[in-house]
Amino acid sequence: MHSQLPDLDIPKLDDAAVQVVLQQLCQSATSLAQLRRAAWLDHFKGVFDYSQLQQVERHAPERITVPSGNTVRVEYVEGKPPAIHVKLQELFGWTDTPRIAGGKVPLQLHLLGPNRRPQQITDDLNSFWKTTYPVVRKELRRRYPKHFWPEDPLTAKATHNGLKPRD
């Protein structure tokens, strides 16, 4: 957020900030195991004032709601785009890639099959539905015949269990 939304004046969580949090956690930890179990995220949130924390939660959410109604954790890894891991059937009806940071950053979508293994990774959902989904659909229909694989995923109802939704 520090680099994507500089006008919000969010402090950068750099090595110096990590050192400060580490020192705070070390004051109460008596072992390495306690340090590993410590509330790191809560301490990092303590770096921000209330207004900044609200902006972080709004523009870099911990979770997002997908069309199936489930909430999915957003994964933030330094040097990689923010990502979600979600079953393909939970995204039916979504036409475009979800974005965070005020619409500036697209989420990388790790599209999972019914076995929760990645089938495709994309940051362009619209293109995936048009070009890649028909190929993926063919393979998944063969492997998982009881699951819902509509021809038109843009108009289909998302489902969290993978089975055809009841009307």
CSV table of N, CA and C in Angstrom, one decimal:
chain,number,residue,atom,x,y,z
A,1,MET,N,0.8,-1.2,0.0
A,1,MET,CA,0.0,0.0,0.0
A,1,MET,C,0.9,1.2,0.0
A,2,HIS,N,2.0,1.2,0.6
A,2,HIS,CA,2.9,2.3,0.7
A,2,HIS,C,3.3,2.8,-0.7
A,3,SER,N,3.5,1.8,-1.6
A,3,SER,CA,3.9,2.2,-3.0
A,3,SER,C,2.7,2.4,-3.9
A,4,GLN,N,1.6,1.6,-3.7
A,4,GLN,CA,0.5,1.7,-4.6
A,4,GLN,C,-0.4,2.9,-4.3
A,5,LEU,N,-0.5,3.3,-3.1
A,5,LEU,CA,-1.4,4.4,-2.7
A,5,LEU,C,-0.6,5.4,-1.8
A,6,PRO,N,0.4,6.1,-2.4
A,6,PRO,CA,1.2,7.0,-1.6
A,6,PRO,C,0.5,8.2,-1.0
A,7,ASP,N,-0.6,8.6,-1.6
A,7,ASP,CA,-1.4,9.7,-1.0
A,7,ASP,C,-2.1,9.4,0.3
A,8,LEU,N,-2.2,8.1,0.7
A,8,LEU,CA,-2.8,7.7,2.0
A,8,LEU,C,-1.8,7.8,3.1
A,9,ASP,N,-0.5,8.0,2.8
A,9,ASP,CA,0.5,8.2,3.9
A,9,ASP,C,0.5,7.0,4.8
A,10,ILE,N,0.6,5.8,4.3
A,10,ILE,CA,0.7,4.6,5.1
A,10,ILE,C,2.2,4.3,5.3
A,11,PRO,N,2.6,4.1,6.5
A,11,PRO,CA,4.0,3.8,6.8
A,11,PRO,C,4.4,2.5,6.1
A,12,LYS,N,5.7,2.5,5.6
A,12,LYS,CA,6.2,1.3,5.0
A,12,LYS,C,6.7,0.3,6.1
A,13,LEU,N,6.3,-0.9,5.9
A,13,LEU,CA,6.7,-1.9,6.9
A,13,LEU,C,8.0,-2.6,6.3
A,14,ASP,N,9.1,-1.8,6.6
A,14,ASP,CA,10.4,-2.3,6.1
A,14,ASP,C,11.2,-3.0,7.2
A,15,ASP,N,12.4,-3.3,6.9
A,15,ASP,CA,13.3,-4.1,7.9
A,15,ASP,C,13.3,-3.4,9.3
A,16,ALA,N,13.4,-2.0,9.3
A,16,ALA,CA,13.4,-1.3,10.5
A,16,ALA,C,12.1,-1.5,11.3
A,17,ALA,N,11.0,-1.5,10.7
A,17,ALA,CA,9.7,-1.7,11.4
A,17,ALA,C,9.6,-3.2,11.9
A,18,VAL,N,10.2,-4.1,11.1
A,18,VAL,CA,10.2,-5.5,11.6
A,18,VAL,C,11.1,-5.6,12.8
A,19,GLN,N,12.2,-4.9,12.8
A,19,GLN,CA,13.1,-5.0,14.0
A,19,GLN,C,12.4,-4.5,15.2
A,20,VAL,N,11.7,-3.4,15.1
A,20,VAL,CA,11.0,-2.8,16.2
A,20,VAL,C,10.0,-3.8,16.8
A,21,VAL,N,9.2,-4.4,15.9
A,21,VAL,CA,8.2,-5.4,16.3
A,21,VAL,C,8.9,-6.6,17.0
A,22,LEU,N,10.0,-7.0,16.4
A,22,LEU,CA,10.7,-8.2,16.9
A,22,LEU,C,11.2,-7.9,18.3
A,23,GLN,N,11.7,-6.7,18.6
A,23,GLN,CA,12.2,-6.3,19.9
A,23,GLN,C,11.1,-6.3,20.9
A,24,GLN,N,9.9,-5.8,20.5
A,24,GLN,CA,8.7,-5.7,21.4
A,24,GLN,C,8.3,-7.2,21.8
A,25,LEU,N,8.3,-8.1,20.8
A,25,LEU,CA,7.9,-9.4,21.0
A,25,LEU,C,8.9,-10.2,21.9
A,26,CYS,N,10.2,-9.9,21.7
A,26,CYS,CA,11.3,-10.5,22.5
A,26,CYS,C,11.2,-10.1,24.0
A,27,GLN,N,10.7,-9.0,24.3
A,27,GLN,CA,10.6,-8.5,25.7
A,27,GLN,C,9.7,-9.5,26.5
A,28,SER,N,8.7,-10.1,25.9
A,28,SER,CA,7.8,-10.9,26.7
A,28,SER,C,8.0,-12.4,26.4
A,29,ALA,N,8.8,-12.7,25.3
A,29,ALA,CA,9.0,-14.2,25.0
A,29,ALA,C,10.2,-14.7,25.8
A,30,THR,N,10.1,-15.9,26.3
A,30,THR,CA,11.2,-16.5,27.0
A,30,THR,C,11.8,-17.7,26.2
A,31,SER,N,11.2,-18.0,25.0
A,31,SER,CA,11.7,-19.1,24.2
A,31,SER,C,11.4,-18.8,22.7
A,32,LEU,N,12.1,-19.4,21.9
A,32,LEU,CA,11.9,-19.3,20.4
A,32,LEU,C,10.5,-19.8,20.0
A,33,ALA,N,10.0,-20.8,20.7
A,33,ALA,CA,8.7,-21.3,20.4
A,33,ALA,C,7.6,-20.3,20.8
A,34,GLN,N,7.8,-19.6,21.9
A,34,GLN,CA,6.9,-18.5,22.2
A,34,GLN,C,6.9,-17.4,21.2
A,35,LEU,N,8.1,-17.1,20.7
A,35,LEU,CA,8.2,-16.0,19.7
A,35,LEU,C,7.5,-16.4,18.4
A,36,ARG,N,7.6,-17.7,18.0
A,36,ARG,CA,6.9,-18.2,16.8
A,36,ARG,C,5.4,-18.1,17.0
A,37,ARG,N,4.9,-18.4,18.2
A,37,ARG,CA,3.5,-18.3,18.4
A,37,ARG,C,2.9,-16.9,18.7
A,38,ALA,N,3.8,-16.0,18.8
A,38,ALA,CA,3.4,-14.6,19.2
A,38,ALA,C,2.4,-14.0,18.2
A,39,ALA,N,1.7,-13.0,18.6
A,39,ALA,CA,0.7,-12.3,17.8
A,39,ALA,C,1.4,-11.2,16.9
A,40,TRP,N,2.2,-11.7,15.9
A,40,TRP,CA,2.9,-10.8,15.0
A,40,TRP,C,2.0,-9.8,14.3
A,41,LEU,N,0.9,-10.3,13.8
A,41,LEU,CA,0.0,-9.5,13.0
A,41,LEU,C,-0.5,-8.4,13.9
A,42,ASP,N,-0.9,-8.7,15.1
A,42,ASP,CA,-1.4,-7.6,16.0
A,42,ASP,C,-0.4,-6.6,16.2
A,43,HIS,N,0.9,-7.0,16.4
A,43,HIS,CA,1.9,-6.0,16.7
A,43,HIS,C,2.2,-5.2,15.4
A,44,PHE,N,2.1,-5.8,14.3
A,44,PHE,CA,2.3,-5.0,13.0
A,44,PHE,C,1.2,-4.0,12.9
A,45,LYS,N,0.0,-4.4,13.2
A,45,LYS,CA,-1.2,-3.5,13.1
A,45,LYS,C,-1.0,-2.3,14.1
A,46,GLY,N,-0.2,-2.5,15.2
A,46,GLY,CA,0.0,-1.5,16.1
A,46,GLY,C,0.9,-0.4,15.6
A,47,VAL,N,1.5,-0.6,14.5
A,47,VAL,CA,2.4,0.4,13.8
A,47,VAL,C,1.5,1.6,13.3
A,48,PHE,N,0.3,1.3,12.9
A,48,PHE,CA,-0.6,2.2,12.3
A,48,PHE,C,-1.5,2.9,13.3
A,49,ASP,N,-1.9,4.1,13.0
A,49,ASP,CA,-3.0,4.8,13.8
A,49,ASP,C,-4.3,4.3,13.3
A,50,TYR,N,-5.4,4.6,14.0
A,50,TYR,CA,-6.7,4.1,13.7
A,50,TYR,C,-7.1,4.4,12.2
A,51,SER,N,-6.9,5.6,11.8
A,51,SER,CA,-7.3,6.0,10.4
A,51,SER,C,-6.5,5.2,9.4
A,52,GLN,N,-5.2,5.0,9.6
A,52,GLN,CA,-4.4,4.3,8.7
A,52,GLN,C,-4.8,2.8,8.7
A,53,LEU,N,-5.1,2.3,9.9
A,53,LEU,CA,-5.5,0.9,9.9
A,53,LEU,C,-6.8,0.6,9.2
A,54,GLN,N,-7.8,1.6,9.2
A,54,GLN,CA,-9.0,1.5,8.4
A,54,GLN,C,-8.7,1.5,7.0
A,55,GLN,N,-7.7,2.3,6.5
A,55,GLN,CA,-7.4,2.4,5.1
A,55,GLN,C,-6.7,1.1,4.7
A,56,VAL,N,-5.9,0.5,5.5
A,56,VAL,CA,-5.2,-0.7,5.2
A,56,VAL,C,-6.3,-1.8,5.0
A,57,GLU,N,-7.2,-1.9,6.0
A,57,GLU,CA,-8.3,-2.9,5.9
A,57,GLU,C,-9.2,-2.7,4.7
A,58,ARG,N,-9.4,-1.5,4.3
A,58,ARG,CA,-10.2,-1.2,3.1
A,58,ARG,C,-9.5,-1.5,1.8
A,59,HIS,N,-8.2,-1.2,1.7
A,59,HIS,CA,-7.5,-1.3,0.4
A,59,HIS,C,-6.7,-2.5,0.3
A,60,ALA,N,-6.4,-3.2,1.4
A,60,ALA,CA,-5.6,-4.5,1.4
A,60,ALA,C,-6.3,-5.4,2.4
A,61,PRO,N,-7.5,-5.9,2.0
A,61,PRO,CA,-8.3,-6.7,2.9
A,61,PRO,C,-7.7,-8.1,3.2
A,62,GLU,N,-8.0,-8.6,4.3
A,62,GLU,CA,-7.5,-10.0,4.7
A,62,GLU,C,-8.3,-11.0,3.9
A,63,ARG,N,-9.5,-10.7,3.7
A,63,ARG,CA,-10.4,-11.7,3.0
A,63,ARG,C,-11.3,-10.9,2.0
A,64,ILE,N,-11.7,-11.6,1.0
A,64,ILE,CA,-12.7,-11.1,0.0
A,64,ILE,C,-13.9,-12.1,-0.1
A,65,THR,N,-15.0,-11.6,-0.5
A,65,THR,CA,-16.2,-12.4,-0.7
A,65,THR,C,-16.3,-12.7,-2.2
A,66,VAL,N,-16.4,-14.0,-2.5
A,66,VAL,CA,-16.5,-14.5,-3.9
A,66,VAL,C,-18.0,-14.7,-4.2
A,67,PRO,N,-18.3,-14.9,-5.5
A,67,PRO,CA,-19.8,-15.0,-5.9
A,67,PRO,C,-20.5,-16.1,-5.2
A,68,SER,N,-19.9,-17.2,-4.8
A,68,SER,CA,-20.5,-18.3,-4.1
A,68,SER,C,-21.0,-17.8,-2.7
A,69,GLY,N,-20.5,-16.7,-2.2
A,69,GLY,CA,-20.9,-16.2,-0.9
A,69,GLY,C,-19.8,-16.5,0.2
A,70,ASN,N,-18.8,-17.4,-0.2
A,70,ASN,CA,-17.7,-17.7,0.7
A,70,ASN,C,-16.8,-16.5,0.8
A,71,THR,N,-16.0,-16.4,1.9
A,71,THR,CA,-15.0,-15.5,2.0
A,71,THR,C,-13.7,-16.2,1.8
A,72,VAL,N,-12.7,-15.6,1.1
A,72,VAL,CA,-11.5,-16.3,0.8
A,72,VAL,C,-10.3,-15.4,1.3
A,73,ARG,N,-9.3,-16.0,1.9
A,73,ARG,CA,-8.2,-15.2,2.4
A,73,ARG,C,-7.3,-14.7,1.2
A,74,VAL,N,-6.9,-13.5,1.3
A,74,VAL,CA,-6.0,-12.9,0.3
A,74,VAL,C,-4.6,-13.1,0.8
A,75,GLU,N,-3.8,-13.7,0.0
A,75,GLU,CA,-2.4,-14.0,0.3
A,75,GLU,C,-1.5,-12.9,-0.2
A,76,TYR,N,-0.7,-12.3,0.8
A,76,TYR,CA,0.2,-11.2,0.4
A,76,TYR,C,1.7,-11.8,0.7
A,77,VAL,N,2.4,-11.9,-0.4
A,77,VAL,CA,3.8,-12.3,-0.3
A,77,VAL,C,4.7,-11.3,-1.0
A,78,GLU,N,5.7,-10.8,-0.3
A,78,GLU,CA,6.6,-9.8,-0.9
A,78,GLU,C,7.2,-10.2,-2.2
A,79,GLY,N,7.1,-9.4,-3.2
A,79,GLY,CA,7.7,-9.7,-4.5
A,79,GLY,C,6.7,-10.4,-5.4
A,80,LYS,N,5.5,-10.7,-4.9
A,80,LYS,CA,4.5,-11.4,-5.7
A,80,LYS,C,3.2,-10.6,-5.7
A,81,PRO,N,2.4,-10.8,-6.7
A,81,PRO,CA,1.1,-10.1,-6.6
A,81,PRO,C,0.2,-10.7,-5.5
A,82,PRO,N,-0.7,-10.0,-4.9
A,82,PRO,CA,-1.6,-10.5,-4.0
A,82,PRO,C,-2.5,-11.6,-4.7
A,83,ALA,N,-2.8,-12.7,-4.0
A,83,ALA,CA,-3.5,-13.8,-4.6
A,83,ALA,C,-4.6,-14.4,-3.7
A,84,ILE,N,-5.5,-15.1,-4.4
A,84,ILE,CA,-6.5,-15.9,-3.7
A,84,ILE,C,-6.5,-17.3,-4.3
A,85,HIS,N,-6.7,-18.3,-3.5
A,85,HIS,CA,-6.9,-19.7,-3.9
A,85,HIS,C,-8.3,-20.0,-3.8
A,86,VAL,N,-9.0,-20.3,-4.9
A,86,VAL,CA,-10.4,-20.5,-4.8
A,86,VAL,C,-10.9,-21.6,-5.8
A,87,LYS,N,-11.9,-22.3,-5.5
A,87,LYS,CA,-12.4,-23.3,-6.4
A,87,LYS,C,-13.0,-22.6,-7.6
A,88,LEU,N,-12.8,-23.1,-8.8
A,88,LEU,CA,-13.3,-22.5,-10.0
A,88,LEU,C,-14.8,-22.3,-10.0
A,89,GLN,N,-15.6,-23.2,-9.5
A,89,GLN,CA,-17.1,-23.1,-9.5
A,89,GLN,C,-17.5,-21.9,-8.6
A,90,GLU,N,-16.7,-21.5,-7.7
A,90,GLU,CA,-17.1,-20.4,-6.8
A,90,GLU,C,-17.0,-19.0,-7.5
A,91,LEU,N,-16.4,-19.0,-8.7
A,91,LEU,CA,-16.3,-17.7,-9.4
A,91,LEU,C,-17.2,-17.6,-10.5
A,92,PHE,N,-18.1,-18.6,-10.8
A,92,PHE,CA,-19.0,-18.4,-11.9
A,92,PHE,C,-19.9,-17.1,-11.7
A,93,GLY,N,-20.0,-16.4,-12.8
A,93,GLY,CA,-20.7,-15.2,-12.7
A,93,GLY,C,-19.8,-13.9,-12.6
A,94,TRP,N,-18.6,-14.1,-12.2
A,94,TRP,CA,-17.7,-13.0,-12.1
A,94,TRP,C,-17.1,-12.8,-13.4
A,95,THR,N,-17.2,-11.6,-14.0
A,95,THR,CA,-16.7,-11.3,-15.3
A,95,THR,C,-15.3,-10.8,-15.3
A,96,ASP,N,-14.9,-10.1,-14.3
A,96,ASP,CA,-13.6,-9.4,-14.3
A,96,ASP,C,-12.8,-9.8,-13.1
A,97,THR,N,-11.5,-9.7,-13.1
A,97,THR,CA,-10.6,-10.0,-12.0
A,97,THR,C,-10.9,-9.0,-10.9
A,98,PRO,N,-11.0,-9.5,-9.7
A,98,PRO,CA,-11.2,-8.5,-8.6
A,98,PRO,C,-9.9,-7.8,-8.4
A,99,ARG,N,-10.1,-6.5,-7.9
A,99,ARG,CA,-8.9,-5.6,-7.7
A,99,ARG,C,-9.0,-5.1,-6.3
A,100,ILE,N,-7.8,-4.8,-5.8
A,100,ILE,CA,-7.7,-4.1,-4.4
A,100,ILE,C,-6.9,-2.8,-4.6
A,101,ALA,N,-6.5,-2.2,-3.5
A,101,ALA,CA,-5.8,-0.9,-3.5
A,101,ALA,C,-6.5,0.1,-4.4
A,102,GLY,N,-7.8,0.3,-4.1
A,102,GLY,CA,-8.5,1.3,-4.9
A,102,GLY,C,-8.7,1.0,-6.3
A,103,GLY,N,-8.7,-0.3,-6.7
A,103,GLY,CA,-8.8,-0.7,-8.1
A,103,GLY,C,-7.5,-0.8,-8.9
A,104,LYS,N,-6.4,-0.5,-8.2
A,104,LYS,CA,-5.1,-0.4,-8.9
A,104,LYS,C,-4.4,-1.8,-9.1
A,105,VAL,N,-4.7,-2.7,-8.2
A,105,VAL,CA,-3.9,-4.0,-8.2
A,105,VAL,C,-4.9,-5.2,-8.4
A,106,PRO,N,-4.7,-5.9,-9.5
A,106,PRO,CA,-5.6,-7.1,-9.7
A,106,PRO,C,-5.1,-8.2,-8.8
A,107,LEU,N,-6.0,-9.0,-8.3
A,107,LEU,CA,-5.6,-10.2,-7.6
A,107,LEU,C,-5.2,-11.3,-8.6
A,108,GLN,N,-4.2,-12.1,-8.2
A,108,GLN,CA,-3.9,-13.3,-9.0
A,108,GLN,C,-4.8,-14.4,-8.5
A,109,LEU,N,-5.4,-15.0,-9.4
A,109,LEU,CA,-6.4,-16.1,-9.1
A,109,LEU,C,-5.8,-17.4,-9.3
A,110,HIS,N,-5.7,-18.2,-8.2
A,110,HIS,CA,-5.3,-19.6,-8.3
A,110,HIS,C,-6.6,-20.4,-8.3
A,111,LEU,N,-7.0,-20.8,-9.5
A,111,LEU,CA,-8.3,-21.5,-9.7
A,111,LEU,C,-8.1,-23.0,-9.4
A,112,LEU,N,-8.8,-23.5,-8.5
A,112,LEU,CA,-8.7,-24.8,-8.0
A,112,LEU,C,-9.8,-25.8,-8.5
A,113,GLY,N,-9.4,-27.0,-8.7
A,113,GLY,CA,-10.4,-28.0,-9.1
A,113,GLY,C,-11.1,-28.5,-7.8
A,114,PRO,N,-12.1,-29.5,-8.0
A,114,PRO,CA,-12.8,-30.0,-6.8
A,114,PRO,C,-11.8,-30.7,-5.8
A,115,ASN,N,-10.7,-31.1,-6.2
A,115,ASN,CA,-9.7,-31.7,-5.3
A,115,ASN,C,-8.8,-30.7,-4.6
A,116,ARG,N,-9.1,-29.4,-4.8
A,116,ARG,CA,-8.4,-28.2,-4.2
A,116,ARG,C,-7.0,-28.1,-4.8
A,117,ARG,N,-6.7,-28.7,-5.9
A,117,ARG,CA,-5.4,-28.5,-6.6
A,117,ARG,C,-5.5,-27.5,-7.7
A,118,PRO,N,-4.5,-26.7,-7.9
A,118,PRO,CA,-4.5,-25.6,-8.9
A,118,PRO,C,-4.7,-26.2,-10.3
A,119,GLN,N,-5.7,-25.6,-11.0
A,119,GLN,CA,-5.9,-26.0,-12.4
A,119,GLN,C,-5.4,-24.9,-13.4
A,120,GLN,N,-5.4,-23.7,-12.9
A,120,GLN,CA,-5.0,-22.5,-13.7
A,120,GLN,C,-4.7,-21.4,-12.8
A,121,ILE,N,-3.7,-20.5,-13.2
A,121,ILE,CA,-3.4,-19.3,-12.5
A,121,ILE,C,-3.6,-18.2,-13.5
A,122,THR,N,-4.3,-17.1,-13.1
A,122,THR,CA,-4.6,-16.0,-14.0
A,122,THR,C,-4.8,-14.7,-13.2
A,123,ASP,N,-4.5,-13.6,-13.9
A,123,ASP,CA,-4.8,-12.3,-13.4
A,123,ASP,C,-5.7,-11.6,-14.3
A,124,ASP,N,-6.3,-12.4,-15.3
A,124,ASP,CA,-7.2,-11.9,-16.3
A,124,ASP,C,-8.4,-12.9,-16.4
A,125,LEU,N,-9.3,-12.7,-15.5
A,125,LEU,CA,-10.4,-13.7,-15.5
A,125,LEU,C,-11.3,-13.6,-16.7
A,126,ASN,N,-11.5,-12.5,-17.3
A,126,ASN,CA,-12.3,-12.3,-18.5
A,126,ASN,C,-11.7,-13.1,-19.6
A,127,SER,N,-10.4,-13.0,-19.8
A,127,SER,CA,-9.7,-13.8,-20.9
A,127,SER,C,-9.8,-15.3,-20.6
A,128,PHE,N,-9.6,-15.6,-19.3
A,128,PHE,CA,-9.7,-17.1,-18.9
A,128,PHE,C,-11.0,-17.7,-19.3
A,129,TRP,N,-12.1,-17.0,-19.0
A,129,TRP,CA,-13.4,-17.5,-19.4
A,129,TRP,C,-13.6,-17.7,-20.9
A,130,LYS,N,-13.1,-16.8,-21.6
A,130,LYS,CA,-13.2,-16.8,-23.1
A,130,LYS,C,-12.3,-17.8,-23.8
A,131,THR,N,-11.1,-17.9,-23.3
A,131,THR,CA,-10.1,-18.7,-24.1
A,131,THR,C,-9.7,-20.0,-23.4
A,132,THR,N,-9.5,-20.0,-22.1
A,132,THR,CA,-8.9,-21.2,-21.5
A,132,THR,C,-10.0,-22.1,-20.8
A,133,TYR,N,-11.1,-21.5,-20.3
A,133,TYR,CA,-12.1,-22.3,-19.6
A,133,TYR,C,-12.6,-23.4,-20.5
A,134,PRO,N,-13.0,-23.2,-21.8
A,134,PRO,CA,-13.5,-24.4,-22.5
A,134,PRO,C,-12.5,-25.6,-22.5
A,135,VAL,N,-11.3,-25.4,-22.5
A,135,VAL,CA,-10.3,-26.5,-22.5
A,135,VAL,C,-10.3,-27.1,-21.1
A,136,VAL,N,-10.2,-26.3,-20.1
A,136,VAL,CA,-10.2,-26.7,-18.7
A,136,VAL,C,-11.5,-27.4,-18.4
A,137,ARG,N,-12.6,-26.9,-18.8
A,137,ARG,CA,-13.9,-27.5,-18.6
A,137,ARG,C,-14.0,-28.9,-19.1
A,138,LYS,N,-13.5,-29.1,-20.3
A,138,LYS,CA,-13.5,-30.4,-21.0
A,138,LYS,C,-12.8,-31.5,-20.1
A,139,GLU,N,-11.6,-31.1,-19.6
A,139,GLU,CA,-10.8,-32.0,-18.8
A,139,GLU,C,-11.5,-32.2,-17.4
A,140,LEU,N,-12.0,-31.2,-16.8
A,140,LEU,CA,-12.6,-31.3,-15.5
A,140,LEU,C,-13.9,-32.1,-15.6
A,141,ARG,N,-14.7,-31.9,-16.6
A,141,ARG,CA,-15.9,-32.7,-16.8
A,141,ARG,C,-15.6,-34.2,-16.9
A,142,ARG,N,-14.5,-34.5,-17.5
A,142,ARG,CA,-14.1,-35.9,-17.6
A,142,ARG,C,-13.7,-36.5,-16.3
A,143,ARG,N,-13.0,-35.7,-15.5
A,143,ARG,CA,-12.5,-36.2,-14.2
A,143,ARG,C,-13.5,-36.1,-13.1
A,144,TYR,N,-14.4,-35.1,-13.2
A,144,TYR,CA,-15.4,-34.9,-12.1
A,144,TYR,C,-16.8,-34.7,-12.8
A,145,PRO,N,-17.4,-35.8,-13.2
A,145,PRO,CA,-18.6,-35.7,-13.9
A,145,PRO,C,-19.8,-35.3,-13.1
A,146,LYS,N,-19.8,-35.5,-11.8
A,146,LYS,CA,-20.9,-35.1,-10.9
A,146,LYS,C,-20.9,-33.6,-10.6
A,147,HIS,N,-19.8,-32.9,-10.9
A,147,HIS,CA,-19.7,-31.5,-10.6
A,147,HIS,C,-20.3,-30.6,-11.8
A,148,PHE,N,-20.5,-29.4,-11.4
A,148,PHE,CA,-21.2,-28.4,-12.3
A,148,PHE,C,-20.1,-27.7,-13.2
A,149,TRP,N,-20.2,-27.9,-14.5
A,149,TRP,CA,-19.3,-27.3,-15.5
A,149,TRP,C,-20.1,-26.7,-16.6
A,150,PRO,N,-20.7,-25.5,-16.4
A,150,PRO,CA,-21.6,-24.9,-17.4
A,150,PRO,C,-20.8,-24.4,-18.6
A,151,GLU,N,-21.5,-24.4,-19.8
A,151,GLU,CA,-20.8,-23.9,-21.0
A,151,GLU,C,-20.6,-22.4,-20.9
A,152,ASP,N,-21.5,-21.7,-20.2
A,152,ASP,CA,-21.3,-20.2,-20.1
A,152,ASP,C,-21.1,-19.9,-18.6
A,153,PRO,N,-19.9,-19.8,-18.2
A,153,PRO,CA,-19.7,-19.5,-16.7
A,153,PRO,C,-20.0,-18.1,-16.3
A,154,LEU,N,-20.2,-17.2,-17.3
A,154,LEU,CA,-20.5,-15.8,-16.9
A,154,LEU,C,-22.0,-15.7,-16.5
A,155,THR,N,-22.8,-16.5,-17.0
A,155,THR,CA,-24.2,-16.4,-16.6
A,155,THR,C,-24.6,-17.5,-15.6
A,156,ALA,N,-23.7,-18.4,-15.3
A,156,ALA,CA,-24.0,-19.5,-14.3
A,156,ALA,C,-24.0,-19.0,-12.9
A,157,LYS,N,-24.7,-19.7,-12.0
A,157,LYS,CA,-24.7,-19.4,-10.6
A,157,LYS,C,-23.5,-20.1,-9.9
A,158,ALA,N,-22.7,-19.3,-9.2
A,158,ALA,CA,-21.6,-19.8,-8.4
A,158,ALA,C,-22.1,-20.8,-7.4
A,159,THR,N,-21.3,-21.8,-7.1
A,159,THR,CA,-21.6,-22.8,-6.1
A,159,THR,C,-20.4,-23.1,-5.3
A,160,HIS,N,-20.6,-23.3,-3.9
A,160,HIS,CA,-19.4,-23.5,-3.1
A,160,HIS,C,-19.1,-25.0,-3.0
A,161,ASN,N,-20.1,-25.9,-3.3
A,161,ASN,CA,-19.8,-27.3,-3.1
A,161,ASN,C,-19.4,-28.0,-4.5
A,162,GLY,N,-19.5,-27.2,-5.6
A,162,GLY,CA,-19.1,-27.7,-6.9
A,162,GLY,C,-20.2,-28.4,-7.6
A,163,LEU,N,-21.4,-28.7,-6.9
A,163,LEU,CA,-22.5,-29.4,-7.6
A,163,LEU,C,-23.4,-28.4,-8.2
A,164,LYS,N,-24.2,-28.8,-9.1
A,164,LYS,CA,-25.2,-27.9,-9.8
A,164,LYS,C,-26.1,-27.3,-8.8
A,165,PRO,N,-26.2,-25.9,-8.9
A,165,PRO,CA,-27.1,-25.3,-7.9
A,165,PRO,C,-28.5,-25.6,-8.1
A,166,ARG,N,-29.3,-25.6,-7.0
A,166,ARG,CA,-30.7,-25.8,-7.1
A,166,ARG,C,-31.4,-24.5,-7.3
A,167,ASP,N,-32.4,-24.5,-8.2
A,167,ASP,CA,-33.1,-23.3,-8.4
A,167,ASP,C,-34.3,-23.0,-7.5
